[in-house]
C-alpha positions as a printed Julia matrix, in Angstrom:
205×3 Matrix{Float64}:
 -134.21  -16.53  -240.88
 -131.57  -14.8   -238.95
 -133.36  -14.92  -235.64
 -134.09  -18.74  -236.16
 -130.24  -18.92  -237.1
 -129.43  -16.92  -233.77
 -132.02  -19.04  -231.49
 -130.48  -22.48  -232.82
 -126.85  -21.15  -232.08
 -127.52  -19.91  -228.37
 -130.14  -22.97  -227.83
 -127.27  -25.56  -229.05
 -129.43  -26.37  -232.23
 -132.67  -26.62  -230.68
 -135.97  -23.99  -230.38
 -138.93  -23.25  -229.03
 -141.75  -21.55  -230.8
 -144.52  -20.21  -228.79
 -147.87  -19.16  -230.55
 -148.68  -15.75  -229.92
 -152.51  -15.96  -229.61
 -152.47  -19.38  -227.88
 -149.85  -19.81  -226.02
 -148.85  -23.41  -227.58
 -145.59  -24.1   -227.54
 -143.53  -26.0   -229.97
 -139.96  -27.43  -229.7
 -137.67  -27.49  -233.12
 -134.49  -29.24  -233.46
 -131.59  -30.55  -235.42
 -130.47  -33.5   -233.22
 -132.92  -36.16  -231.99
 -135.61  -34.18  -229.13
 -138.4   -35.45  -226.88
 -141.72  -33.54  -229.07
 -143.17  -33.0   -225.85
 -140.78  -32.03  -223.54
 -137.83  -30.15  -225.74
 -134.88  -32.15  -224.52
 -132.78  -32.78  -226.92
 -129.56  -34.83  -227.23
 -126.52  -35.2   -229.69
 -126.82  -38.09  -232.19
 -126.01  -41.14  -230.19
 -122.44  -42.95  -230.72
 -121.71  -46.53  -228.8
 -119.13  -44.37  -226.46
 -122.73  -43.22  -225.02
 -123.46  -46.65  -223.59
 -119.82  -47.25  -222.31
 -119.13  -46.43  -218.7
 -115.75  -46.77  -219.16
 -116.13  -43.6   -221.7
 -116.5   -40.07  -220.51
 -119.49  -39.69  -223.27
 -121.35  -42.6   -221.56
 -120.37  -42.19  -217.69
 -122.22  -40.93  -214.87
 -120.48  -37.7   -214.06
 -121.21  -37.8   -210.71
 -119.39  -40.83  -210.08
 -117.4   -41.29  -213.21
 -118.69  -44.13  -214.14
 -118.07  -46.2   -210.44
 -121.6   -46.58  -210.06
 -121.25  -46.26  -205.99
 -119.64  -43.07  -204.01
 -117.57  -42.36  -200.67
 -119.38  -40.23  -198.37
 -118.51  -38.59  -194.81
 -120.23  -40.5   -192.24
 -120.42  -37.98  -189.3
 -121.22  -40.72  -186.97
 -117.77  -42.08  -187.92
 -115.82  -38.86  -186.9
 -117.6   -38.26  -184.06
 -118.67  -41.25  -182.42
 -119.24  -40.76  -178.73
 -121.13  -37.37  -178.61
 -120.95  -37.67  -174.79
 -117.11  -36.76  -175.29
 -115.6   -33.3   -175.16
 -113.44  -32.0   -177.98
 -110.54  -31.79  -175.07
 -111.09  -35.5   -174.97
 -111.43  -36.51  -177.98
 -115.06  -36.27  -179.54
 -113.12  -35.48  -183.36
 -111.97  -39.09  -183.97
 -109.76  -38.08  -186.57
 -107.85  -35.18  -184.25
 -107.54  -37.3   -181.03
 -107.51  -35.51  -177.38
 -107.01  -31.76  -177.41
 -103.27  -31.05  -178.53
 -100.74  -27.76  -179.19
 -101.58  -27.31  -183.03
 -103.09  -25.3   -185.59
 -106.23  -27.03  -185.66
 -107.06  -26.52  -181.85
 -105.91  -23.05  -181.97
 -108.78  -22.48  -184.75
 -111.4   -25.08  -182.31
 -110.5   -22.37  -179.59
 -111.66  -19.97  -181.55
 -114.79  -21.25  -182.76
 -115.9   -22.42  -178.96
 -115.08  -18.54  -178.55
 -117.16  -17.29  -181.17
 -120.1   -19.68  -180.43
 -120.03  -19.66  -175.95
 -119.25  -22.71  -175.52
 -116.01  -25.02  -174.0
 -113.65  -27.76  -175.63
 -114.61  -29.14  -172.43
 -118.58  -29.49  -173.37
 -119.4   -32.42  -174.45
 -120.08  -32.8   -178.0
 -123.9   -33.01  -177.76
 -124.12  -29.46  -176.01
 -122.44  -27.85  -178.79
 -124.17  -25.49  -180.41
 -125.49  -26.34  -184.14
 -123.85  -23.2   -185.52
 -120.44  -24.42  -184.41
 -120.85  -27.74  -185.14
 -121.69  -27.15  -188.57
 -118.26  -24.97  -188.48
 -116.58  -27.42  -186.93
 -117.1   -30.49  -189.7
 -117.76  -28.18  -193.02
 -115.47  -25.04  -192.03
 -115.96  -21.59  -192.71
 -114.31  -17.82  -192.17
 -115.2   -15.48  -190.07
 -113.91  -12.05  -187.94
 -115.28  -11.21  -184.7
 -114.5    -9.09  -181.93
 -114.02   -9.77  -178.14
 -113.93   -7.48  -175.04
 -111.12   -8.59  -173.29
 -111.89   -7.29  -169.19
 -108.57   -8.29  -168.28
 -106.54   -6.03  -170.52
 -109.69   -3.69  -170.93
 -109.46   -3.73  -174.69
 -111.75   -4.81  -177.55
 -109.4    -7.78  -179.52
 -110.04   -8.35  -182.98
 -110.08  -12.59  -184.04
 -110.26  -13.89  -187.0
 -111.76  -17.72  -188.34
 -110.47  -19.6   -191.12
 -111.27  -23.25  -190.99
 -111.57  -25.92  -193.71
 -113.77  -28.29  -191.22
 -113.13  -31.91  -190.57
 -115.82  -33.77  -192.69
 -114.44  -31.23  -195.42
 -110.73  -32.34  -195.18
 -111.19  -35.85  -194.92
 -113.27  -35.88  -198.43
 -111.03  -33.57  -200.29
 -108.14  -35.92  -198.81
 -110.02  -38.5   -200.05
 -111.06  -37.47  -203.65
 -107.46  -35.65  -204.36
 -104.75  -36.6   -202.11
 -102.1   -38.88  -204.2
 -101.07  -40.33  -200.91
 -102.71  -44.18  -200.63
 -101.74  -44.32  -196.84
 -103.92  -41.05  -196.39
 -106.55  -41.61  -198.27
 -106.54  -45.02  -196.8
 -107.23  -42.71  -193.52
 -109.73  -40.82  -194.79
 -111.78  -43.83  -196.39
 -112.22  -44.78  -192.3
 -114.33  -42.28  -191.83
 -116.44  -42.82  -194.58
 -119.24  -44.85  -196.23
 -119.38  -46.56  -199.58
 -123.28  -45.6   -200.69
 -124.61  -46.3   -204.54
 -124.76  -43.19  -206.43
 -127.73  -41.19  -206.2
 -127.34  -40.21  -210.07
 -127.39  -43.3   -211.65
 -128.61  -45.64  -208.53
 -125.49  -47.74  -209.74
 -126.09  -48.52  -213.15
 -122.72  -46.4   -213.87
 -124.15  -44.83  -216.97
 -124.65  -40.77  -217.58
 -129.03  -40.41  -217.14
 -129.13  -39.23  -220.21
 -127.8   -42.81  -222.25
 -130.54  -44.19  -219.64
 -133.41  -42.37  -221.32
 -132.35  -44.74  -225.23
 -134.66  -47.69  -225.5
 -133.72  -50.25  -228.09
 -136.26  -52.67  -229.29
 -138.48  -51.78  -226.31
């Protein structure tokens, strides 16, 4: 009794029994549970079949039933451009910032140029370039004839402009960041706005 009591509790009130000289498996369970498969679910409530409830809405998409989504193409879309000119929609031509400072550094890291044009970048650095990442390295500088120490820290484009977009308060800017994306239908719920798991009720057929 007290290992059925302590399966139930870790299992959230459902267990699996297998048979020890055959190998059969059987699922056990105080809520309502798929025999066959052992998924089980919480006694259904209407919230569960209201998108406009957390109970009953996609989580993916909270209930929207269609997603924004970083269309590279968007933010860069003349690869035949160099960063210098302006390949990074988004950033513009090559400029005294932060941002360029840290593209510098990257081109550095990876042998290539700001003047290259996009295309010619390597994959590496383009994938560090639109989803960010950290990184130390160290360069032999034959000028000074010392070893210099660097040091990476980017966010990444495609990164910014979606966390601008999901959690920036500003409308203006994430009226900026929606340019460079693409309204798709959720993968989760392929639009119908509802959590899979209110999906999986029939009623009636």
């Amino acid at each position: 009794a007290d290992s059925i009591k302590t399966a139930m509790y870790h299992g959230e009130d459902v267990l699996m029994i297998m048979e020890q000289e055959t190998g059969e498996i059987k699922y056990f369970s105080r809520n309502l549970m798929c025999p066959s498969s052992g998924i089980s679910y919480p006694t259904p409530e209407p919230n569960n079949f209201s998108f406009n409830s957390p109970k009953g809405a996609c989580p993916v998409c909270n209930g929207i039933g269609t997603l924004h989504t970083v269309n590279e193409k968007k933010i860069v879309p003349d690869v035949s451009k160099s960063i210098k000119k302006g390949a990074l929609a988004p950033h513009g031509p090559q400029k005294k910032n932060w941002i360029f400072n840290q593209l510098e550094l990257i081109a550095e890291r990876y042998n290539f140029s700001l003047n290259d044009p996009w295309k010619d970048i390597p994959e590496e650095a383009v994938k560090m370039i639109l989803f960010g990442g950290k990184e130390k390295f160290t360069k032999d500088s034959k000028t000074l004839g010392i070893t210099r120490e660097y040091k990476i820290d980017f966010e990444g484009v495609a990164t910014f402009i979606e966390e601008t977009y999901h959690k920036n308060e500003s409308a203006s800017l994430r009226r900026w960041a929606k340019d460079y994306m693409d309204k798709i239908l959720c993968p989760e719920c392929e639009g119908s706005r509802l959590r899979k798991e209110s999906l999986y009720f029939k009623v009636n057929g």
